[in-house]
JSON list of C-alpha atoms in Angstrom, two decimals:
[
{"chain": "I", "resi": 1, "resn": "MET", "atom": "CA", "xyz": [82.49, 112.53, 90.62]},
{"chain": "I", "resi": 2, "resn": "SER", "atom": "CA", "xyz": [81.78, 108.98, 89.48]},
{"chain": "I", "resi": 3, "resn": "ALA", "atom": "CA", "xyz": [80.77, 106.29, 91.96]},
{"chain": "I", "resi": 4, "resn": "ALA", "atom": "CA", "xyz": [84.11, 104.51, 91.41]},
{"chain": "I", "resi": 5, "resn": "ASN", "atom": "CA", "xyz": [86.09, 107.69, 92.09]},
{"chain": "I", "resi": 6, "resn": "LEU", "atom": "CA", "xyz": [84.03, 108.41, 95.19]},
{"chain": "I", "resi": 7, "resn": "ARG", "atom": "CA", "xyz": [84.65, 104.90, 96.53]},
{"chain": "I", "resi": 8, "resn": "ALA", "atom": "CA", "xyz": [88.38, 105.27, 95.88]},
{"chain": "I", "resi": 9, "resn": "ARG", "atom": "CA", "xyz": [88.44, 108.62, 97.65]},
{"chain": "I", "resi": 10, "resn": "VAL", "atom": "CA", "xyz": [86.56, 107.28, 100.67]},
{"chain": "I", "resi": 11, "resn": "ARG", "atom": "CA", "xyz": [88.88, 104.27, 100.82]},
{"chain": "I", "resi": 12, "resn": "ALA", "atom": "CA", "xyz": [92.00, 106.47, 100.65]},
{"chain": "I", "resi": 13, "resn": "GLU", "atom": "CA", "xyz": [90.68, 108.71, 103.43]},
{"chain": "I", "resi": 14, "resn": "MET", "atom": "CA", "xyz": [89.79, 105.75, 105.62]},
{"chain": "I", "resi": 15, "resn": "THR", "atom": "CA", "xyz": [93.19, 104.17, 105.01]},
{"chain": "I", "resi": 16, "resn": "GLU", "atom": "CA", "xyz": [94.91, 107.37, 106.15]},
{"chain": "I", "resi": 17, "resn": "GLU", "atom": "CA", "xyz": [92.68, 107.57, 109.23]},
{"chain": "I", "resi": 18, "resn": "ILE", "atom": "CA", "xyz": [93.57, 104.02, 110.19]},
{"chain": "I", "resi": 19, "resn": "LYS", "atom": "CA", "xyz": [97.28, 104.78, 109.80]},
{"chain": "I", "resi": 20, "resn": "THR", "atom": "CA", "xyz": [96.94, 107.97, 111.86]},
{"chain": "I", "resi": 21, "resn": "VAL", "atom": "CA", "xyz": [95.39, 106.04, 114.74]},
{"chain": "I", "resi": 22, "resn": "ALA", "atom": "CA", "xyz": [98.01, 103.30, 114.38]},
{"chain": "I", "resi": 23, "resn": "ARG", "atom": "CA", "xyz": [100.78, 105.90, 114.71]},
{"chain": "I", "resi": 24, "resn": "ARG", "atom": "CA", "xyz": [99.24, 107.02, 117.99]},
{"chain": "I", "resi": 25, "resn": "HIS", "atom": "CA", "xyz": [99.41, 103.40, 119.12]},
{"chain": "I", "resi": 26, "resn": "LEU", "atom": "CA", "xyz": [103.12, 103.37, 118.31]},
{"chain": "I", "resi": 27, "resn": "ALA", "atom": "CA", "xyz": [103.57, 106.04, 120.97]},
{"chain": "I", "resi": 28, "resn": "THR", "atom": "CA", "xyz": [101.97, 103.91, 123.66]},
{"chain": "I", "resi": 29, "resn": "ASP", "atom": "CA", "xyz": [102.46, 100.32, 122.52]},
{"chain": "I", "resi": 30, "resn": "GLY", "atom": "CA", "xyz": [105.51, 100.49, 120.30]},
{"chain": "I", "resi": 31, "resn": "ALA", "atom": "CA", "xyz": [105.29, 98.15, 117.35]},
{"chain": "I", "resi": 32, "resn": "ASN", "atom": "CA", "xyz": [102.95, 95.87, 119.29]},
{"chain": "I", "resi": 33, "resn": "LEU", "atom": "CA", "xyz": [100.04, 96.98, 117.14]},
{"chain": "I", "resi": 34, "resn": "SER", "atom": "CA", "xyz": [96.63, 95.40, 117.35]},
{"chain": "I", "resi": 35, "resn": "LEU", "atom": "CA", "xyz": [94.14, 95.84, 114.56]},
{"chain": "I", "resi": 36, "resn": "ARG", "atom": "CA", "xyz": [91.40, 95.28, 117.11]},
{"chain": "I", "resi": 37, "resn": "GLY", "atom": "CA", "xyz": [92.77, 98.13, 119.21]},
{"chain": "I", "resi": 38, "resn": "VAL", "atom": "CA", "xyz": [92.92, 100.42, 116.20]},
{"chain": "I", "resi": 39, "resn": "ALA", "atom": "CA", "xyz": [89.37, 99.45, 115.25]},
{"chain": "I", "resi": 40, "resn": "ARG", "atom": "CA", "xyz": [88.18, 100.14, 118.79]},
{"chain": "I", "resi": 41, "resn": "ASP", "atom": "CA", "xyz": [89.66, 103.66, 118.71]},
{"chain": "I", "resi": 42, "resn": "LEU", "atom": "CA", "xyz": [87.95, 104.26, 115.37]},
{"chain": "I", "resi": 43, "resn": "GLN", "atom": "CA", "xyz": [84.70, 102.85, 116.72]},
{"chain": "I", "resi": 44, "resn": "MET", "atom": "CA", "xyz": [84.68, 100.35, 113.89]},
{"chain": "I", "resi": 45, "resn": "ALA", "atom": "CA", "xyz": [84.18, 96.63, 113.81]},
{"chain": "I", "resi": 46, "resn": "SER", "atom": "CA", "xyz": [87.45, 94.71, 113.49]},
{"chain": "I", "resi": 47, "resn": "SER", "atom": "CA", "xyz": [86.15, 93.13, 110.31]},
{"chain": "I", "resi": 48, "resn": "ALA", "atom": "CA", "xyz": [85.85, 96.59, 108.75]},
{"chain": "I", "resi": 49, "resn": "VAL", "atom": "CA", "xyz": [89.53, 97.38, 109.41]},
{"chain": "I", "resi": 50, "resn": "TYR", "atom": "CA", "xyz": [90.54, 94.05, 107.87]},
{"chain": "I", "resi": 51, "resn": "ARG", "atom": "CA", "xyz": [89.04, 95.25, 104.61]},
{"chain": "I", "resi": 52, "resn": "TYR", "atom": "CA", "xyz": [91.79, 97.88, 104.48]},
{"chain": "I", "resi": 53, "resn": "PHE", "atom": "CA", "xyz": [94.67, 95.93, 106.04]},
{"chain": "I", "resi": 54, "resn": "ALA", "atom": "CA", "xyz": [94.51, 92.15, 105.94]},
{"chain": "I", "resi": 55, "resn": "SER", "atom": "CA", "xyz": [96.87, 91.72, 108.89]},
{"chain": "I", "resi": 56, "resn": "ARG", "atom": "CA", "xyz": [98.92, 93.55, 111.49]},
{"chain": "I", "resi": 57, "resn": "ASP", "atom": "CA", "xyz": [101.98, 93.04, 109.30]},
{"chain": "I", "resi": 58, "resn": "ASP", "atom": "CA", "xyz": [100.27, 94.74, 106.37]},
{"chain": "I", "resi": 59, "resn": "LEU", "atom": "CA", "xyz": [99.55, 97.76, 108.57]},
{"chain": "I", "resi": 60, "resn": "LEU", "atom": "CA", "xyz": [103.11, 97.77, 109.90]},
{"chain": "I", "resi": 61, "resn": "THR", "atom": "CA", "xyz": [104.45, 97.66, 106.36]},
{"chain": "I", "resi": 62, "resn": "ALA", "atom": "CA", "xyz": [102.33, 100.67, 105.38]},
{"chain": "I", "resi": 63, "resn": "LEU", "atom": "CA", "xyz": [103.59, 102.62, 108.41]},
{"chain": "I", "resi": 64, "resn": "ILE", "atom": "CA", "xyz": [107.19, 101.64, 107.70]},
{"chain": "I", "resi": 65, "resn": "ILE", "atom": "CA", "xyz": [107.02, 102.69, 104.07]},
{"chain": "I", "resi": 66, "resn": "ASP", "atom": "CA", "xyz": [105.41, 106.00, 105.02]},
{"chain": "I", "resi": 67, "resn": "ALA", "atom": "CA", "xyz": [108.10, 106.68, 107.62]},
{"chain": "I", "resi": 68, "resn": "TYR", "atom": "CA", "xyz": [110.97, 105.91, 105.24]},
{"chain": "I", "resi": 69, "resn": "ASN", "atom": "CA", "xyz": [109.41, 108.11, 102.57]},
{"chain": "I", "resi": 70, "resn": "GLU", "atom": "CA", "xyz": [108.84, 110.97, 104.99]},
{"chain": "I", "resi": 71, "resn": "VAL", "atom": "CA", "xyz": [112.45, 111.00, 106.17]},
{"chain": "I", "resi": 72, "resn": "GLY", "atom": "CA", "xyz": [113.62, 110.53, 102.58]},
{"chain": "I", "resi": 73, "resn": "ASP", "atom": "CA", "xyz": [111.54, 113.50, 101.44]},
{"chain": "I", "resi": 74, "resn": "ALA", "atom": "CA", "xyz": [112.94, 115.65, 104.25]},
{"chain": "I", "resi": 75, "resn": "ALA", "atom": "CA", "xyz": [116.55, 114.74, 103.48]},
{"chain": "I", "resi": 76, "resn": "GLU", "atom": "CA", "xyz": [116.16, 115.24, 99.73]},
{"chain": "I", "resi": 77, "resn": "ARG", "atom": "CA", "xyz": [114.49, 118.64, 100.12]},
{"chain": "I", "resi": 78, "resn": "ALA", "atom": "CA", "xyz": [117.23, 119.80, 102.47]},
{"chain": "I", "resi": 79, "resn": "ALA", "atom": "CA", "xyz": [120.04, 118.55, 100.25]},
{"chain": "I", "resi": 80, "resn": "ALA", "atom": "CA", "xyz": [118.53, 120.25, 97.19]},
{"chain": "I", "resi": 81, "resn": "ALA", "atom": "CA", "xyz": [119.07, 123.62, 98.86]},
{"chain": "I", "resi": 82, "resn": "GLY", "atom": "CA", "xyz": [122.81, 123.00, 99.26]},
{"chain": "I", "resi": 83, "resn": "THR", "atom": "CA", "xyz": [125.43, 124.23, 96.83]},
{"chain": "I", "resi": 84, "resn": "THR", "atom": "CA", "xyz": [128.51, 122.15, 97.55]},
{"chain": "I", "resi": 85, "resn": "PRO", "atom": "CA", "xyz": [128.56, 118.39, 98.22]},
{"chain": "I", "resi": 86, "resn": "LEU", "atom": "CA", "xyz": [129.50, 119.05, 101.86]},
{"chain": "I", "resi": 87, "resn": "GLU", "atom": "CA", "xyz": [126.57, 121.46, 102.28]},
{"chain": "I", "resi": 88, "resn": "LYS", "atom": "CA", "xyz": [124.21, 118.90, 100.76]},
{"chain": "I", "resi": 89, "resn": "TRP", "atom": "CA", "xyz": [125.65, 116.15, 102.98]},
{"chain": "I", "resi": 90, "resn": "LEU", "atom": "CA", "xyz": [125.24, 118.13, 106.20]},
{"chain": "I", "resi": 91, "resn": "ALA", "atom": "CA", "xyz": [121.80, 119.43, 105.25]},
{"chain": "I", "resi": 92, "resn": "ALA", "atom": "CA", "xyz": [120.52, 115.91, 104.56]},
{"chain": "I", "resi": 93, "resn": "CYS", "atom": "CA", "xyz": [121.92, 114.64, 107.86]},
{"chain": "I", "resi": 94, "resn": "HIS", "atom": "CA", "xyz": [120.38, 117.48, 109.87]},
{"chain": "I", "resi": 95, "resn": "ALA", "atom": "CA", "xyz": [117.03, 116.99, 108.12]},
{"chain": "I", "resi": 96, "resn": "MET", "atom": "CA", "xyz": [117.07, 113.31, 109.06]},
{"chain": "I", "resi": 97, "resn": "ARG", "atom": "CA", "xyz": [117.81, 114.19, 112.69]},
{"chain": "I", "resi": 98, "resn": "ASP", "atom": "CA", "xyz": [115.12, 116.87, 112.77]},
{"chain": "I", "resi": 99, "resn": "TRP", "atom": "CA", "xyz": [112.57, 114.42, 111.41]},
{"chain": "I", "resi": 100, "resn": "ALA", "atom": "CA", "xyz": [113.55, 111.81, 114.00]},
{"chain": "I", "resi": 101, "resn": "LEU", "atom": "CA", "xyz": [113.23, 114.26, 116.89]},
{"chain": "I", "resi": 102, "resn": "ALA", "atom": "CA", "xyz": [109.78, 115.27, 115.63]},
{"chain": "I", "resi": 103, "resn": "ASN", "atom": "CA", "xyz": [108.71, 111.65, 115.03]},
{"chain": "I", "resi": 104, "resn": "PRO", "atom": "CA", "xyz": [110.52, 109.52, 117.63]},
{"chain": "I", "resi": 105, "resn": "HIS", "atom": "CA", "xyz": [108.10, 106.60, 117.55]},
{"chain": "I", "resi": 106, "resn": "GLN", "atom": "CA", "xyz": [108.23, 106.34, 113.78]},
{"chain": "I", "resi": 107, "resn": "TRP", "atom": "CA", "xyz": [112.03, 106.49, 113.97]},
{"chain": "I", "resi": 108, "resn": "ALA", "atom": "CA", "xyz": [111.99, 103.67, 116.49]},
{"chain": "I", "resi": 109, "resn": "LEU", "atom": "CA", "xyz": [109.78, 101.63, 114.16]},
{"chain": "I", "resi": 110, "resn": "ILE", "atom": "CA", "xyz": [112.22, 101.83, 111.25]},
{"chain": "I", "resi": 111, "resn": "TYR", "atom": "CA", "xyz": [115.59, 102.12, 113.03]},
{"chain": "I", "resi": 112, "resn": "GLY", "atom": "CA", "xyz": [114.93, 100.60, 116.43]},
{"chain": "I", "resi": 113, "resn": "SER", "atom": "CA", "xyz": [114.71, 96.99, 117.53]},
{"chain": "I", "resi": 114, "resn": "PRO", "atom": "CA", "xyz": [113.27, 94.55, 114.97]},
{"chain": "I", "resi": 115, "resn": "VAL", "atom": "CA", "xyz": [109.60, 93.72, 115.46]},
{"chain": "I", "resi": 116, "resn": "PRO", "atom": "CA", "xyz": [109.36, 90.09, 116.64]},
{"chain": "I", "resi": 117, "resn": "GLY", "atom": "CA", "xyz": [107.88, 87.88, 113.97]},
{"chain": "I", "resi": 118, "resn": "TYR", "atom": "CA", "xyz": [107.76, 90.59, 111.32]},
{"chain": "I", "resi": 119, "resn": "GLN", "atom": "CA", "xyz": [109.54, 90.13, 107.99]},
{"chain": "I", "resi": 120, "resn": "ALA", "atom": "CA", "xyz": [109.78, 93.30, 105.93]},
{"chain": "I", "resi": 121, "resn": "PRO", "atom": "CA", "xyz": [108.65, 92.70, 102.34]},
{"chain": "I", "resi": 122, "resn": "GLN", "atom": "CA", "xyz": [110.51, 93.83, 99.23]},
{"chain": "I", "resi": 123, "resn": "ASP", "atom": "CA", "xyz": [108.23, 96.88, 99.02]},
{"chain": "I", "resi": 124, "resn": "THR", "atom": "CA", "xyz": [110.16, 98.48, 101.89]},
{"chain": "I", "resi": 125, "resn": "VAL", "atom": "CA", "xyz": [113.60, 98.29, 100.23]},
{"chain": "I", "resi": 126, "resn": "GLY", "atom": "CA", "xyz": [113.26, 101.27, 97.90]},
{"chain": "I", "resi": 127, "resn": "PRO", "atom": "CA", "xyz": [111.97, 103.68, 100.56]},
{"chain": "I", "resi": 128, "resn": "ALA", "atom": "CA", "xyz": [114.49, 102.36, 103.10]},
{"chain": "I", "resi": 129, "resn": "THR", "atom": "CA", "xyz": [117.49, 103.16, 100.88]},
{"chain": "I", "resi": 130, "resn": "ARG", "atom": "CA", "xyz": [116.54, 106.71, 99.88]},
{"chain": "I", "resi": 131, "resn": "VAL", "atom": "CA", "xyz": [118.78, 108.52, 102.38]},
{"chain": "I", "resi": 132, "resn": "LEU", "atom": "CA", "xyz": [121.62, 106.06, 101.84]},
{"chain": "I", "resi": 133, "resn": "LEU", "atom": "CA", "xyz": [121.47, 106.60, 98.08]},
{"chain": "I", "resi": 134, "resn": "LEU", "atom": "CA", "xyz": [121.26, 110.36, 98.59]},
{"chain": "I", "resi": 135, "resn": "LEU", "atom": "CA", "xyz": [124.50, 110.29, 100.58]},
{"chain": "I", "resi": 136, "resn": "GLY", "atom": "CA", "xyz": [126.02, 108.04, 97.93]},
{"chain": "I", "resi": 137, "resn": "ALA", "atom": "CA", "xyz": [125.00, 110.41, 95.16]},
{"chain": "I", "resi": 138, "resn": "THR", "atom": "CA", "xyz": [126.43, 113.35, 97.10]},
{"chain": "I", "resi": 139, "resn": "LEU", "atom": "CA", "xyz": [129.73, 111.60, 97.72]},
{"chain": "I", "resi": 140, "resn": "GLY", "atom": "CA", "xyz": [129.75, 110.39, 94.12]},
{"chain": "I", "resi": 141, "resn": "GLU", "atom": "CA", "xyz": [129.29, 113.95, 92.87]},
{"chain": "I", "resi": 142, "resn": "ALA", "atom": "CA", "xyz": [132.21, 115.06, 95.01]},
{"chain": "I", "resi": 143, "resn": "TYR", "atom": "CA", "xyz": [134.35, 112.15, 93.79]},
{"chain": "I", "resi": 144, "resn": "ARG", "atom": "CA", "xyz": [133.72, 112.95, 90.13]},
{"chain": "I", "resi": 145, "resn": "ASN", "atom": "CA", "xyz": [134.53, 116.62, 90.71]},
{"chain": "I", "resi": 146, "resn": "GLY", "atom": "CA", "xyz": [137.81, 115.90, 92.48]},
{"chain": "I", "resi": 147, "resn": "LEU", "atom": "CA", "xyz": [136.48, 116.85, 95.93]},
{"chain": "I", "resi": 148, "resn": "VAL", "atom": "CA", "xyz": [137.33, 113.55, 97.60]},
{"chain": "I", "resi": 149, "resn": "ARG", "atom": "CA", "xyz": [140.84, 113.03, 98.92]},
{"chain": "I", "resi": 150, "resn": "GLU", "atom": "CA", "xyz": [142.91, 110.33, 97.29]},
{"chain": "I", "resi": 151, "resn": "ARG", "atom": "CA", "xyz": [143.26, 107.29, 99.53]},
{"chain": "I", "resi": 152, "resn": "GLU", "atom": "CA", "xyz": [144.32, 103.69, 99.25]},
{"chain": "I", "resi": 153, "resn": "PRO", "atom": "CA", "xyz": [141.77, 101.67, 97.23]},
{"chain": "I", "resi": 154, "resn": "LEU", "atom": "CA", "xyz": [140.01, 98.81, 98.93]},
{"chain": "I", "resi": 155, "resn": "SER", "atom": "CA", "xyz": [141.05, 95.29, 98.04]},
{"chain": "I", "resi": 156, "resn": "GLY", "atom": "CA", "xyz": [140.34, 91.73, 99.05]},
{"chain": "I", "resi": 157, "resn": "GLY", "atom": "CA", "xyz": [137.04, 90.04, 99.84]},
{"chain": "I", "resi": 158, "resn": "PHE", "atom": "CA", "xyz": [135.38, 93.12, 101.28]},
{"chain": "I", "resi": 159, "resn": "ALA", "atom": "CA", "xyz": [136.00, 95.09, 98.10]},
{"chain": "I", "resi": 160, "resn": "ARG", "atom": "CA", "xyz": [134.70, 92.24, 95.94]},
{"chain": "I", "resi": 161, "resn": "GLU", "atom": "CA", "xyz": [131.56, 92.06, 98.07]},
{"chain": "I", "resi": 162, "resn": "LEU", "atom": "CA", "xyz": [130.89, 95.74, 97.44]},
{"chain": "I", "resi": 163, "resn": "GLU", "atom": "CA", "xyz": [131.22, 95.50, 93.66]},
{"chain": "I", "resi": 164, "resn": "PRO", "atom": "CA", "xyz": [127.65, 94.26, 92.98]},
{"chain": "I", "resi": 165, "resn": "ILE", "atom": "CA", "xyz": [126.30, 96.92, 95.37]},
{"chain": "I", "resi": 166, "resn": "ALA", "atom": "CA", "xyz": [128.18, 99.58, 93.46]},
{"chain": "I", "resi": 167, "resn": "ALA", "atom": "CA", "xyz": [126.98, 98.21, 90.12]},
{"chain": "I", "resi": 168, "resn": "SER", "atom": "CA", "xyz": [123.33, 98.17, 91.23]},
{"chain": "I", "resi": 169, "resn": "PHE", "atom": "CA", "xyz": [123.05, 101.33, 93.29]},
{"chain": "I", "resi": 170, "resn": "MET", "atom": "CA", "xyz": [126.12, 103.48, 92.71]},
{"chain": "I", "resi": 171, "resn": "PRO", "atom": "CA", "xyz": [127.37, 102.71, 89.19]},
{"chain": "I", "resi": 172, "resn": "GLY", "atom": "CA", "xyz": [130.74, 104.13, 88.25]},
{"chain": "I", "resi": 173, "resn": "LEU", "atom": "CA", "xyz": [131.95, 104.56, 91.80]},
{"chain": "I", "resi": 174, "resn": "PRO", "atom": "CA", "xyz": [134.88, 102.58, 93.24]},
{"chain": "I", "resi": 175, "resn": "PRO", "atom": "CA", "xyz": [134.29, 100.22, 96.18]},
{"chain": "I", "resi": 176, "resn": "ARG", "atom": "CA", "xyz": [136.02, 102.70, 98.50]},
{"chain": "I", "resi": 177, "resn": "VAL", "atom": "CA", "xyz": [133.34, 105.34, 97.90]},
{"chain": "I", "resi": 178, "resn": "VAL", "atom": "CA", "xyz": [130.60, 102.75, 98.37]},
{"chain": "I", "resi": 179, "resn": "ALA", "atom": "CA", "xyz": [132.17, 101.60, 101.64]},
{"chain": "I", "resi": 180, "resn": "ASP", "atom": "CA", "xyz": [132.49, 105.19, 102.85]},
{"chain": "I", "resi": 181, "resn": "THR", "atom": "CA", "xyz": [128.83, 105.84, 102.03]},
{"chain": "I", "resi": 182, "resn": "LEU", "atom": "CA", "xyz": [127.67, 102.78, 103.97]},
{"chain": "I", "resi": 183, "resn": "SER", "atom": "CA", "xyz": [129.91, 103.64, 106.91]},
{"chain": "I", "resi": 184, "resn": "ALA", "atom": "CA", "xyz": [128.67, 107.24, 107.02]},
{"chain": "I", "resi": 185, "resn": "PHE", "atom": "CA", "xyz": [125.03, 106.18, 106.81]},
{"chain": "I", "resi": 186, "resn": "PHE", "atom": "CA", "xyz": [125.39, 103.77, 109.73]},
{"chain": "I", "resi": 187, "resn": "GLN", "atom": "CA", "xyz": [127.18, 106.47, 111.73]},
{"chain": "I", "resi": 188, "resn": "LEU", "atom": "CA", "xyz": [124.33, 108.87, 110.92]},
{"chain": "I", "resi": 189, "resn": "CYS", "atom": "CA", "xyz": [121.68, 106.42, 112.11]},
{"chain": "I", "resi": 190, "resn": "GLY", "atom": "CA", "xyz": [123.67, 105.56, 115.21]},
{"chain": "I", "resi": 191, "resn": "ALA", "atom": "CA", "xyz": [124.20, 109.19, 116.16]},
{"chain": "I", "resi": 192, "resn": "ILE", "atom": "CA", "xyz": [120.49, 109.94, 115.89]},
{"chain": "I", "resi": 193, "resn": "SER", "atom": "CA", "xyz": [119.46, 106.82, 117.79]},
{"chain": "I", "resi": 194, "resn": "ALA", "atom": "CA", "xyz": [121.97, 107.55, 120.56]},
{"chain": "I", "resi": 195, "resn": "GLU", "atom": "CA", "xyz": [120.40, 110.96, 121.09]},
{"chain": "I", "resi": 196, "resn": "LEU", "atom": "CA", "xyz": [116.82, 109.79, 120.71]},
{"chain": "I", "resi": 197, "resn": "PHE", "atom": "CA", "xyz": [117.13, 106.80, 123.02]},
{"chain": "I", "resi": 198, "resn": "GLY", "atom": "CA", "xyz": [118.76, 108.76, 125.84]},
{"chain": "I", "resi": 199, "resn": "GLN", "atom": "CA", "xyz": [122.40, 107.75, 125.50]},
{"chain": "I", "resi": 200, "resn": "LEU", "atom": "CA", "xyz": [123.55, 111.38, 125.53]},
{"chain": "I", "resi": 201, "resn": "ASN", "atom": "CA", "xyz": [121.75, 112.19, 128.77]},
{"chain": "I", "resi": 202, "resn": "ASN", "atom": "CA", "xyz": [124.00, 113.77, 131.40]},
{"chain": "I", "resi": 203, "resn": "SER", "atom": "CA", "xyz": [126.87, 114.01, 128.93]},
{"chain": "I", "resi": 204, "resn": "ILE", "atom": "CA", "xyz": [125.82, 116.21, 125.99]},
{"chain": "I", "resi": 205, "resn": "ASP", "atom": "CA", "xyz": [122.80, 118.22, 127.10]},
{"chain": "I", "resi": 206, "resn": "ASP", "atom": "CA", "xyz": [123.19, 121.85, 126.03]},
{"chain": "I", "resi": 207, "resn": "ASP", "atom": "CA", "xyz": [124.17, 121.72, 122.36]},
{"chain": "I", "resi": 208, "resn": "ARG", "atom": "CA", "xyz": [123.26, 118.39, 120.88]},
{"chain": "I", "resi": 209, "resn": "ARG", "atom": "CA", "xyz": [122.81, 119.91, 117.44]},
{"chain": "I", "resi": 210, "resn": "GLY", "atom": "CA", "xyz": [126.39, 121.14, 117.61]},
{"chain": "I", "resi": 211, "resn": "PHE", "atom": "CA", "xyz": [127.62, 117.72, 118.67]},
{"chain": "I", "resi": 212, "resn": "PHE", "atom": "CA", "xyz": [125.66, 116.13, 115.83]},
{"chain": "I", "resi": 213, "resn": "GLU", "atom": "CA", "xyz": [127.20, 118.60, 113.37]},
{"chain": "I", "resi": 214, "resn": "TYR", "atom": "CA", "xyz": [130.64, 117.61, 114.64]},
{"chain": "I", "resi": 215, "resn": "GLN", "atom": "CA", "xyz": [129.87, 113.91, 114.14]},
{"chain": "I", "resi": 216, "resn": "MET", "atom": "CA", "xyz": [128.55, 114.41, 110.62]},
{"chain": "I", "resi": 217, "resn": "ARG", "atom": "CA", "xyz": [131.53, 116.56, 109.63]},
{"chain": "I", "resi": 218, "resn": "SER", "atom": "CA", "xyz": [133.76, 113.83, 111.03]},
{"chain": "I", "resi": 219, "resn": "ALA", "atom": "CA", "xyz": [131.91, 111.23, 108.96]},
{"chain": "I", "resi": 220, "resn": "ALA", "atom": "CA", "xyz": [132.31, 113.39, 105.88]},
{"chain": "I", "resi": 221, "resn": "SER", "atom": "CA", "xyz": [136.01, 113.80, 106.58]},
{"chain": "I", "resi": 222, "resn": "LEU", "atom": "CA", "xyz": [136.47, 110.05, 107.03]},
{"chain": "I", "resi": 223, "resn": "ALA", "atom": "CA", "xyz": [134.75, 109.60, 103.67]},
{"chain": "I", "resi": 224, "resn": "GLY", "atom": "CA", "xyz": [137.36, 111.92, 102.16]},
{"chain": "I", "resi": 225, "resn": "LEU", "atom": "CA", "xyz": [134.91, 114.76, 101.49]},
{"chain": "I", "resi": 226, "resn": "VAL", "atom": "CA", "xyz": [136.67, 118.11, 101.40]}
]
């Protein structure tokens, strides 16, 4: 291995170690990360950590991108095993929930309260939209194959506002399908957050997976998916 390759490998391993420790801090401190605290846990000088992440926001961005990509990977793998659009839809939703339950602090980082003073850079947009676009592709497949119920088309300002979104992310789909995709995605995120943040306590305790399935089937039905 050349010296350059060895340095790159060591840097990649150290970067991952820093992120691993930072994720542990999410569990105790939330998004209130401190590079000094991470360095202390790694028994490193703060200046050494700054060679890998120039600021707290840079470290947060790396964690956010990783989290979005992890949940996107999980949803895409699950959907790929489905046969019908509805099977793919439900599989992706359950995979997203399963990931959130296994990684609650990472979920809170990307779908919880905004981090004060943090502005997400453009680099986060692609990873952040992976599940949304997966649902859109699934609903789009159903629409093209005649598996979406006919409903009144959208009109007015709302429909016009959706047209550039459709052109950029869901070409060939009418505004109604785009609106249904957005609505379903927000319902999906809300359902998971409600469970994760304790809003189902003392109401739905025994079969939360079943309740989640009901909600996602309802979202699919509202989107016209049959």
